[in-house]
Short mmCIF file of C-alpha atoms in Angstrom, two decimals:
data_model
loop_
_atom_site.label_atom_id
_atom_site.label_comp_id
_atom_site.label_asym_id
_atom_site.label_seq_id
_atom_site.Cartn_x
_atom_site.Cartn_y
_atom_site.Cartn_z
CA UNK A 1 89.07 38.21 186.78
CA UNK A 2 92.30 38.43 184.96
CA UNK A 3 91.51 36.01 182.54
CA UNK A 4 88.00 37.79 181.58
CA UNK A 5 90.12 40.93 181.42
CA UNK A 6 92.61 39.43 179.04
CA UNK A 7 90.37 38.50 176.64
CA UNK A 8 88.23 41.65 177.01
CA UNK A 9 91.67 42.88 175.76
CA UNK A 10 91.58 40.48 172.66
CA UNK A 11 88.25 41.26 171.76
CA UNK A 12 89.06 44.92 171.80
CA UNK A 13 92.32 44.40 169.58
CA UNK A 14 89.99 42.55 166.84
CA UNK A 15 87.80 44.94 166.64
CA UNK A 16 90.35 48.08 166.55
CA UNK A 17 92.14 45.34 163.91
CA UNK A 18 88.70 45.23 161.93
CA UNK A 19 87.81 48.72 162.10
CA UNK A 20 91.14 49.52 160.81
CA UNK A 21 90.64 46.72 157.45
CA UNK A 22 87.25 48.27 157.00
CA UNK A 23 88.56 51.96 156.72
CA UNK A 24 91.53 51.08 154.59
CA UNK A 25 88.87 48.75 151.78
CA UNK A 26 86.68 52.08 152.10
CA UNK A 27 89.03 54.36 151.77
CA UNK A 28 91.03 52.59 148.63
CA UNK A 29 87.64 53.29 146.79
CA UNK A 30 87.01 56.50 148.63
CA UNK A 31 87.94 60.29 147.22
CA UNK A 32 88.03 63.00 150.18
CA UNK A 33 89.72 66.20 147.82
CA UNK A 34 88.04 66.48 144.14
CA UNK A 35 90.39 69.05 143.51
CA UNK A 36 92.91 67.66 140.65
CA UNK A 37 89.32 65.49 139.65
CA UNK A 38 87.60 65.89 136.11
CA UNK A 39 84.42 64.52 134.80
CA UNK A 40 83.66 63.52 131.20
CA UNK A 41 80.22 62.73 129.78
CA UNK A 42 80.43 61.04 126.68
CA UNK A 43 77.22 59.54 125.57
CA UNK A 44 73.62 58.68 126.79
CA UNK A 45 72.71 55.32 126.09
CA UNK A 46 70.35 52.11 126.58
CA UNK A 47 72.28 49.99 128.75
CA UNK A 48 70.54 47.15 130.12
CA UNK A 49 67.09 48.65 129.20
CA UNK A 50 67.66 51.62 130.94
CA UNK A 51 68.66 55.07 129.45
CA UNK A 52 72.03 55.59 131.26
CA UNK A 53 74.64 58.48 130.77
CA UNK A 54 77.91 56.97 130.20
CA UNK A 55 80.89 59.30 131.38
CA UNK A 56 84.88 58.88 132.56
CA UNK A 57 86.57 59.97 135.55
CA UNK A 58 89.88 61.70 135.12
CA UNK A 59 92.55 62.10 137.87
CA UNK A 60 94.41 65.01 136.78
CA UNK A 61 91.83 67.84 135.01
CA UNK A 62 95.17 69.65 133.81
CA UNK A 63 95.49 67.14 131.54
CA UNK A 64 92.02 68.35 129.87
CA UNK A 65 90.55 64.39 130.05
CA UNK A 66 93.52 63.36 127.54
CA UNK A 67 95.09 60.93 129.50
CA UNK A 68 94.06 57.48 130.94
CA UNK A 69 90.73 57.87 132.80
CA UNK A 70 90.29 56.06 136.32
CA UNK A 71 87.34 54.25 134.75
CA UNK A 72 84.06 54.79 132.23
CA UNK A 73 81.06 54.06 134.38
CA UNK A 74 77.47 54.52 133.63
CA UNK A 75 74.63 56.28 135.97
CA UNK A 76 71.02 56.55 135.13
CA UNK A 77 70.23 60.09 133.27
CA UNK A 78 68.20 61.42 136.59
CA UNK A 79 70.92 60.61 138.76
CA UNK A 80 73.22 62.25 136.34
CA UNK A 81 71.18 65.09 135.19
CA UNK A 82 70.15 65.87 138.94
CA UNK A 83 73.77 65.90 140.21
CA UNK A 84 74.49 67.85 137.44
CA UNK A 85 71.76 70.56 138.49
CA UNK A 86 73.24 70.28 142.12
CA UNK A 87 76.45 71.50 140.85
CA UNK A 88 75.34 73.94 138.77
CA UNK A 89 73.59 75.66 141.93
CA UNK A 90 76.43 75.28 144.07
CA UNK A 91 78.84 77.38 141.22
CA UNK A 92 76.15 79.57 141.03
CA UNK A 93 75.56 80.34 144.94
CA UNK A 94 80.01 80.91 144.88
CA UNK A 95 79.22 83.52 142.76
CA UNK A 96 76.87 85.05 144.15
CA UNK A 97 74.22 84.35 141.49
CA UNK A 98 70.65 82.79 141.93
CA UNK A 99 69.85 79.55 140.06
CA UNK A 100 66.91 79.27 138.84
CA UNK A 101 65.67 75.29 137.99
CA UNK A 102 64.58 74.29 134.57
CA UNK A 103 61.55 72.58 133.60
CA UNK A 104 63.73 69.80 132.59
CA UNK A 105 63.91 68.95 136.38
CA UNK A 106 60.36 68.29 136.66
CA UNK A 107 61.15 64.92 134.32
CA UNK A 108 63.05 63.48 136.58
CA UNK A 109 60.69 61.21 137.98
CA UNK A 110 58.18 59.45 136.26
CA UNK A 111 55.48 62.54 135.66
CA UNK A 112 51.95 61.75 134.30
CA UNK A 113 50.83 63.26 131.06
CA UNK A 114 47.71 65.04 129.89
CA UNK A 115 47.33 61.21 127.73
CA UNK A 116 47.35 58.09 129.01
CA UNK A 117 51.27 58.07 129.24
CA UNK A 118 53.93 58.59 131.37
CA UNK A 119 56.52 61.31 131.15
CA UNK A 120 60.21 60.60 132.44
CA UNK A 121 63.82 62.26 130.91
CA UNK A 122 65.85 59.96 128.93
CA UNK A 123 68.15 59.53 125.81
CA UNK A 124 67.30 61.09 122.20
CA UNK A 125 66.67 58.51 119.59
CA UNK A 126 68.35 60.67 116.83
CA UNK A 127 71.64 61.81 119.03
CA UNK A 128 73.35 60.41 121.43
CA UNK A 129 74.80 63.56 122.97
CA UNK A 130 71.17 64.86 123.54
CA UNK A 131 68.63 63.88 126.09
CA UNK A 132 64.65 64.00 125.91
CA UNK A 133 61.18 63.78 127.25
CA UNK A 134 60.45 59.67 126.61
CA UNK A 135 56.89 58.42 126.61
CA UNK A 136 55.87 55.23 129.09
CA UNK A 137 52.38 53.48 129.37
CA UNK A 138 53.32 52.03 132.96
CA UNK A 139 53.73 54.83 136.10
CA UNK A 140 57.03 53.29 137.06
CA UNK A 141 58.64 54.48 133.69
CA UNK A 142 59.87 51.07 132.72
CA UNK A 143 57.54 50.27 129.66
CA UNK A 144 58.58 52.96 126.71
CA UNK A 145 55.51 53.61 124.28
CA UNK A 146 57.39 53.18 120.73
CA UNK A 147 55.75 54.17 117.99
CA UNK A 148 57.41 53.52 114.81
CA UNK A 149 60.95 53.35 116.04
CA UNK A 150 60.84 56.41 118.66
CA UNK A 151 59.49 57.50 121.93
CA UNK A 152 60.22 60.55 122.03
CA UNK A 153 57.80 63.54 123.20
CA UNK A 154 58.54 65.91 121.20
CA UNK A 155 58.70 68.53 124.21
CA UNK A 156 61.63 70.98 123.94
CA UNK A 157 63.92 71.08 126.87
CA UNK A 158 65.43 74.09 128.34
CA UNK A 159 68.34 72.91 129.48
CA UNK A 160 70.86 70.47 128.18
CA UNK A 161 73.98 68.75 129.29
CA UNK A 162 77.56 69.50 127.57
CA UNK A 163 78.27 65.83 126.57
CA UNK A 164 82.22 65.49 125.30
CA UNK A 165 83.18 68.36 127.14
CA UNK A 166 85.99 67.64 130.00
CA UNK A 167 84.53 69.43 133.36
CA UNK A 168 86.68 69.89 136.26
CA UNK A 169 84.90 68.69 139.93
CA UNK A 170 85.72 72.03 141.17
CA UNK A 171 85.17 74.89 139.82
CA UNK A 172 86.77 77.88 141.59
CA UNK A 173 85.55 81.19 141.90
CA UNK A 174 86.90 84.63 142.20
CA UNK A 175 86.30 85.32 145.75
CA UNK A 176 88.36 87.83 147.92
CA UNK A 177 89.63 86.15 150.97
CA UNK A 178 88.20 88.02 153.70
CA UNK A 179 85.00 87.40 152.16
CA UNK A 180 85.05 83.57 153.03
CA UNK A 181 85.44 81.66 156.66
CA UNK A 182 88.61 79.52 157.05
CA UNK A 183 86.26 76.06 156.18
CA UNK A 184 85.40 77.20 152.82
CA UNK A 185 88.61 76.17 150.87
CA UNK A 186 88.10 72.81 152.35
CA UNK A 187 84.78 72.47 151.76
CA UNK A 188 84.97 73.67 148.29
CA UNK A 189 87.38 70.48 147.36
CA UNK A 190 85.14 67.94 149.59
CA UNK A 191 81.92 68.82 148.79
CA UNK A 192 81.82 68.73 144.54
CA UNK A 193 78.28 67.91 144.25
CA UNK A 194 78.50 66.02 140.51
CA UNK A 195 81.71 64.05 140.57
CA UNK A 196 81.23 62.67 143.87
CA UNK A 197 77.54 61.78 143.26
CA UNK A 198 78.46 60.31 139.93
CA UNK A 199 81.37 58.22 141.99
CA UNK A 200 79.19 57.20 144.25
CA UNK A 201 76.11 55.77 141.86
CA UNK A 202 78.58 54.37 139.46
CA UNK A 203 77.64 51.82 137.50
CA UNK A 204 80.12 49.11 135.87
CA UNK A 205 80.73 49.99 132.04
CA UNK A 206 82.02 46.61 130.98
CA UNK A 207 83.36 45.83 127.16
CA UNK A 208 79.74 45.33 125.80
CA UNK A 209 78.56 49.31 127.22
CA UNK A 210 81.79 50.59 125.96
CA UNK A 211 81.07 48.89 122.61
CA UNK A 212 77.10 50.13 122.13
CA UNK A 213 78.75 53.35 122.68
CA UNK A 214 81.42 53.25 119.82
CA UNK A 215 78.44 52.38 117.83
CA UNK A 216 76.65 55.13 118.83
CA UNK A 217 79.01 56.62 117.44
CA UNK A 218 79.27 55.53 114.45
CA UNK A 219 75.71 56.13 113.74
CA UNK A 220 76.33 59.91 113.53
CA UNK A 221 77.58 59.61 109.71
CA UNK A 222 79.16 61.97 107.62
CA UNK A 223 78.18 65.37 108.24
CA UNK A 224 78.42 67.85 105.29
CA UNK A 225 81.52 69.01 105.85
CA UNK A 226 82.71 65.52 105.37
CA UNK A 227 80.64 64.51 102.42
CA UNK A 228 81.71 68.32 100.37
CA UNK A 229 85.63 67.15 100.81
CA UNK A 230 84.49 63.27 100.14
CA UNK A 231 83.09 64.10 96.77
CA UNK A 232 86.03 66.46 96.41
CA UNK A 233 88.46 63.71 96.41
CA UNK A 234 86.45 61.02 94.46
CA UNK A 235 85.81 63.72 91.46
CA UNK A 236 89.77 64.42 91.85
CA UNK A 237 90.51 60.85 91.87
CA UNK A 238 88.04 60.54 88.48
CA UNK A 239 89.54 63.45 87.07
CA UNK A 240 93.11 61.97 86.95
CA UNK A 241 91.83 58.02 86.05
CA UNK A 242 90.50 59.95 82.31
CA UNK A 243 93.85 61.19 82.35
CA UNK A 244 95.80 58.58 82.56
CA UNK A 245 93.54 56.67 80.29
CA UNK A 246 94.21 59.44 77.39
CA UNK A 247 97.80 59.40 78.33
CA UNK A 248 97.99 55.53 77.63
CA UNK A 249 95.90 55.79 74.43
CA UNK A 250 98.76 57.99 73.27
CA UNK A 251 101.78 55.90 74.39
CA UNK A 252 104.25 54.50 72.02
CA UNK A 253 105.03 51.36 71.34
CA UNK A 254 108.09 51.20 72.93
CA UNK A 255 106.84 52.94 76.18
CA UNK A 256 104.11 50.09 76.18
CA UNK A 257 106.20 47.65 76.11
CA UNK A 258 108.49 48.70 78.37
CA UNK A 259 105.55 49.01 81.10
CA UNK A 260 104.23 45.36 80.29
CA UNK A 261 108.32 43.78 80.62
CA UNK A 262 108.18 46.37 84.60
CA UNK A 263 104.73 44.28 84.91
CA UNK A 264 106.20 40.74 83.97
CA UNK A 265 109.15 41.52 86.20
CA UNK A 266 107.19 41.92 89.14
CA UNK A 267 105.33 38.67 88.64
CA UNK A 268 102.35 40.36 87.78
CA UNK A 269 100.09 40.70 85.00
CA UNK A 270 97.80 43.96 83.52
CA UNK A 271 94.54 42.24 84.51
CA UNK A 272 95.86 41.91 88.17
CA UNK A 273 96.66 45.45 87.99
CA UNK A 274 93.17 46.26 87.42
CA UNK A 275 91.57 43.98 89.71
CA UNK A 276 93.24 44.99 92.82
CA UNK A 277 92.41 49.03 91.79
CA UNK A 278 88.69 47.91 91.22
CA UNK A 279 89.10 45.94 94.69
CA UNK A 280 90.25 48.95 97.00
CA UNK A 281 87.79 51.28 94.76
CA UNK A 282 84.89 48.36 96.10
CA UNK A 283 86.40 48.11 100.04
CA UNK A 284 86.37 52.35 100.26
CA UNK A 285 83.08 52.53 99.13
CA UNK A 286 82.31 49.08 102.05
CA UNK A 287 83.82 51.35 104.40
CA UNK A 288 82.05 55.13 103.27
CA UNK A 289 78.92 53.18 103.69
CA UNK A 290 79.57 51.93 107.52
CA UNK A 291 80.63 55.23 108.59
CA UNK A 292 84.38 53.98 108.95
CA UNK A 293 86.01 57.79 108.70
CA UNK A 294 89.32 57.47 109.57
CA UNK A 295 90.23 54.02 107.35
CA UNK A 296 88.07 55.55 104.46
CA UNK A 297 90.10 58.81 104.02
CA UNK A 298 93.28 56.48 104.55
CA UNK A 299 92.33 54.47 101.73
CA UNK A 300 91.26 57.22 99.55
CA UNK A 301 94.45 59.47 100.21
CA UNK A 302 96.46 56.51 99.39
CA UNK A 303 94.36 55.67 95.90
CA UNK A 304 94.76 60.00 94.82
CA UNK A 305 98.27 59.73 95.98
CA UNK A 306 98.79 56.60 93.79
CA UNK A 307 96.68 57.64 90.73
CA UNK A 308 98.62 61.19 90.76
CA UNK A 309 101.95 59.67 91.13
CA UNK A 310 101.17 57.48 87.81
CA UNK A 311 99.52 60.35 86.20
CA UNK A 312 102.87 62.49 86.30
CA UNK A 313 104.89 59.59 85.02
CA UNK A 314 102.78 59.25 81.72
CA UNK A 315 102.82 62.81 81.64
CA UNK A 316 107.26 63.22 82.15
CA UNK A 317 107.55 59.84 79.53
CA UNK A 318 105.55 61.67 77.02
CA UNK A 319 106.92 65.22 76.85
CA UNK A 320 110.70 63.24 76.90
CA UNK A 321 112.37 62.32 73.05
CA UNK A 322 114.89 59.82 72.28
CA UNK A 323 118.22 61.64 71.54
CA UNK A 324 121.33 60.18 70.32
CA UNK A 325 124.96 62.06 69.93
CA UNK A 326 125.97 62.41 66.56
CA UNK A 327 129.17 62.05 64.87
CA UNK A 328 130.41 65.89 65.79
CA UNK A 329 129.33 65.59 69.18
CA UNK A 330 125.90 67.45 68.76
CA UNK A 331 122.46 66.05 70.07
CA UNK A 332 120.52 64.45 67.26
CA UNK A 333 116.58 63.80 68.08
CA UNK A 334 115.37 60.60 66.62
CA UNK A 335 112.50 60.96 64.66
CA UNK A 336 109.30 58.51 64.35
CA UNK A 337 109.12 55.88 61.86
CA UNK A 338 106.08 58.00 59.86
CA UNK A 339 108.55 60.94 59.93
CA UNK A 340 111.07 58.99 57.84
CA UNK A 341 108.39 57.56 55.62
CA UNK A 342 107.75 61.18 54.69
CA UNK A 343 110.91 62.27 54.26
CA UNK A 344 111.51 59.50 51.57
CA UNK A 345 108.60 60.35 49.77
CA UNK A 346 110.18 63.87 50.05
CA UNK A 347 113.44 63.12 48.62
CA UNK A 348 113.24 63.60 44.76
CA UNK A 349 115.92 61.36 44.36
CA UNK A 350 114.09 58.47 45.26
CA UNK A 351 110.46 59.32 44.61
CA UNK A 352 111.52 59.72 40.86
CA UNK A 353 112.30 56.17 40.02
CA UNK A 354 109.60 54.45 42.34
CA UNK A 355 107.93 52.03 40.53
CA UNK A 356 109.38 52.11 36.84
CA UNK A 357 111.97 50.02 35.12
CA UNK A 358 114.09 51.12 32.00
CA UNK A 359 116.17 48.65 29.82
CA UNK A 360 120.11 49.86 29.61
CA UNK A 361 120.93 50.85 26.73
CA UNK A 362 123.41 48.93 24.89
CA UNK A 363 126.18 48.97 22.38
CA UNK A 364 125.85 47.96 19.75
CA UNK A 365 128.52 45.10 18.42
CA UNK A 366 129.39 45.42 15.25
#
């Protein structure tokens, strides 16, 4: 009897031992207050053949989702787009406000058409921070009907999620305390109807679903803000390239030379000088082409900022004359070589006697 109670007593302690591992895995991946928690969508995209919302979890919404997220995970865009619903109603009912669904909610399943498709909500095909009505042939919404390149249904939606905007997990009202029971407060950080459905579905986001949706970004282009201040700087950059070409058809001799010894000294020659300035003009317009932003106003900066820089010295060398001191002390300017051909033709000293020859007369001897 004692021995069937002893182990009665062991069995009891492995179980309390288990129940306690099992809490503490749950709980390390387990969030009970949502309070300091902030959400991020930041793109929809085809992950894996499905049209999934990609987003970030943020730990401290102070911080306004500039800091290191907790993770980027992906959930399906009905999951998402019906959390995000769900919380919409609950910040309406704290204010005291009905919410009325979209029609947008009635896409959330797989919906058949007036055709012989299928209707479900899913991910624009001409922006990634947009969602839309797809077109399916099967009634599970897993075959998309693509006709040239899209599958859209050209149905407008009436709602629409605020992709790249950081959203806190709760979202507190102004509410007068003797309004609201003692539970609400702590209900109101439990219960935060999108961030702890989206941490519950979460879906791995590995380097691959990070990287389609960098590219998605890239696709965007240049908008026209971006192309008026890109043809800005090329015209700028064109401008000052016929400058210094004029300036250099004007340069002296001496100047000329002087450049070519600076070139020579420097182990380098004219022609290299011009290859590597038609190189970077080749590897900004690579990069204006790919939709690189940042590296092509770098480059294009650096090529103005270069081009100006050469522009000013042509223009300094130029409007500078030689000067020596003369023999009282006073600055002399040295004149050209054509100035003192013309002031030897000037000189009727000289200009007299060019060109003739008169015998001496002589005495005569007697």
């Amino acid at each position: 009897m004692a021995r069937s109670r002893r182990m009665g007593d062991v069995v009891l302690s492995l179980l309390a031992v288990l129940m306690v591992a099992v809490s503490t895995v749950r709980g390390d991946d387990a969030i009970e207050y949502w309070t300091d928690y902030a959400i991020y969508p930041k793109r929809c995209i085809t992950y894996n053949g499905v049209d999934q919302i990609m987003y970030s979890m943020y730990e401290q919404s102070s911080n306004h989702c500039t800091d290191t997220p907790v993770g980027t995970y992906v959930a399906s865009v009905q999951q998402f787009v019906y959390a995000y619903l769900e919380q919409a109603a609950d910040n309406a009912a704290d204010a005291g406000e009905d919410f009325e669904y979209p029609d947008l909610s009635n896409y959330l399943g797989c919906t058949k058409s007036n055709y012989d498709y299928y209707l479900s909500l899913g991910c624009s095909d001409d922006d990634p921070t947009q969602l839309a009505v797809n077109l399916y042939t099967d009634d599970q919404c897993t075959q998309a009907s693509v006709v040239d390149g899209y599958d859209d249904a050209n149905i407008e939606l009436d709602y629409s999620i605020e992709f790249e905007k950081c959203t806190p997990c709760v979202v507190w009202m102004d509410r007068n305390d003797d309004a609201v029971d003692d539970q609400y407060y702590e209900n109101k950080q439990t219960n935060a109807p999108l961030c702890s459905s989206m941490w519950q579905y979460k879906g791995e986001c590995n380097g691959k679903c990070q990287m389609m949706g960098k590219e998605a970004a890239a696709r965007e282009g240049w908008n026209r803000a971006d192309k008026v201040l890109l043809t800005i700087l090329s015209l700028f950059g064109f401008g000052m390239l016929l400058g210094i070409i004029k300036k250099r058809s004007k340069m002296s001799n001496k100047d000329a030379l002087l450049e070519q010894a600076a070139i020579s000294a420097a182990g380098l020659q004219q022609s290299h000088i011009l290859g590597i300035f038609a190189l970077l003009i080749l590897v900004i317009t690579m990069f204006a082409l790919l939709g690189l932003k940042k590296i092509t106003w770098a480059l294009l900066l650096l090529l103005n900022i270069v081009l100006f820089s050469y522009l000013m010295k042509l223009t300094v060398d130029g409007s500078v004359k030689e000067t020596v001191i003369g023999p009282d002390g006073k600055i002399v300017e040295v004149k050209e070589d054509s100035d003192d051909e013309d002031d030897d033709e000037d000189d009727p000293n000289v200009s007299g006697r060019t060109g003739e020859y008169e015998n001496p007369d002589l005495p005569q001897i007697s």
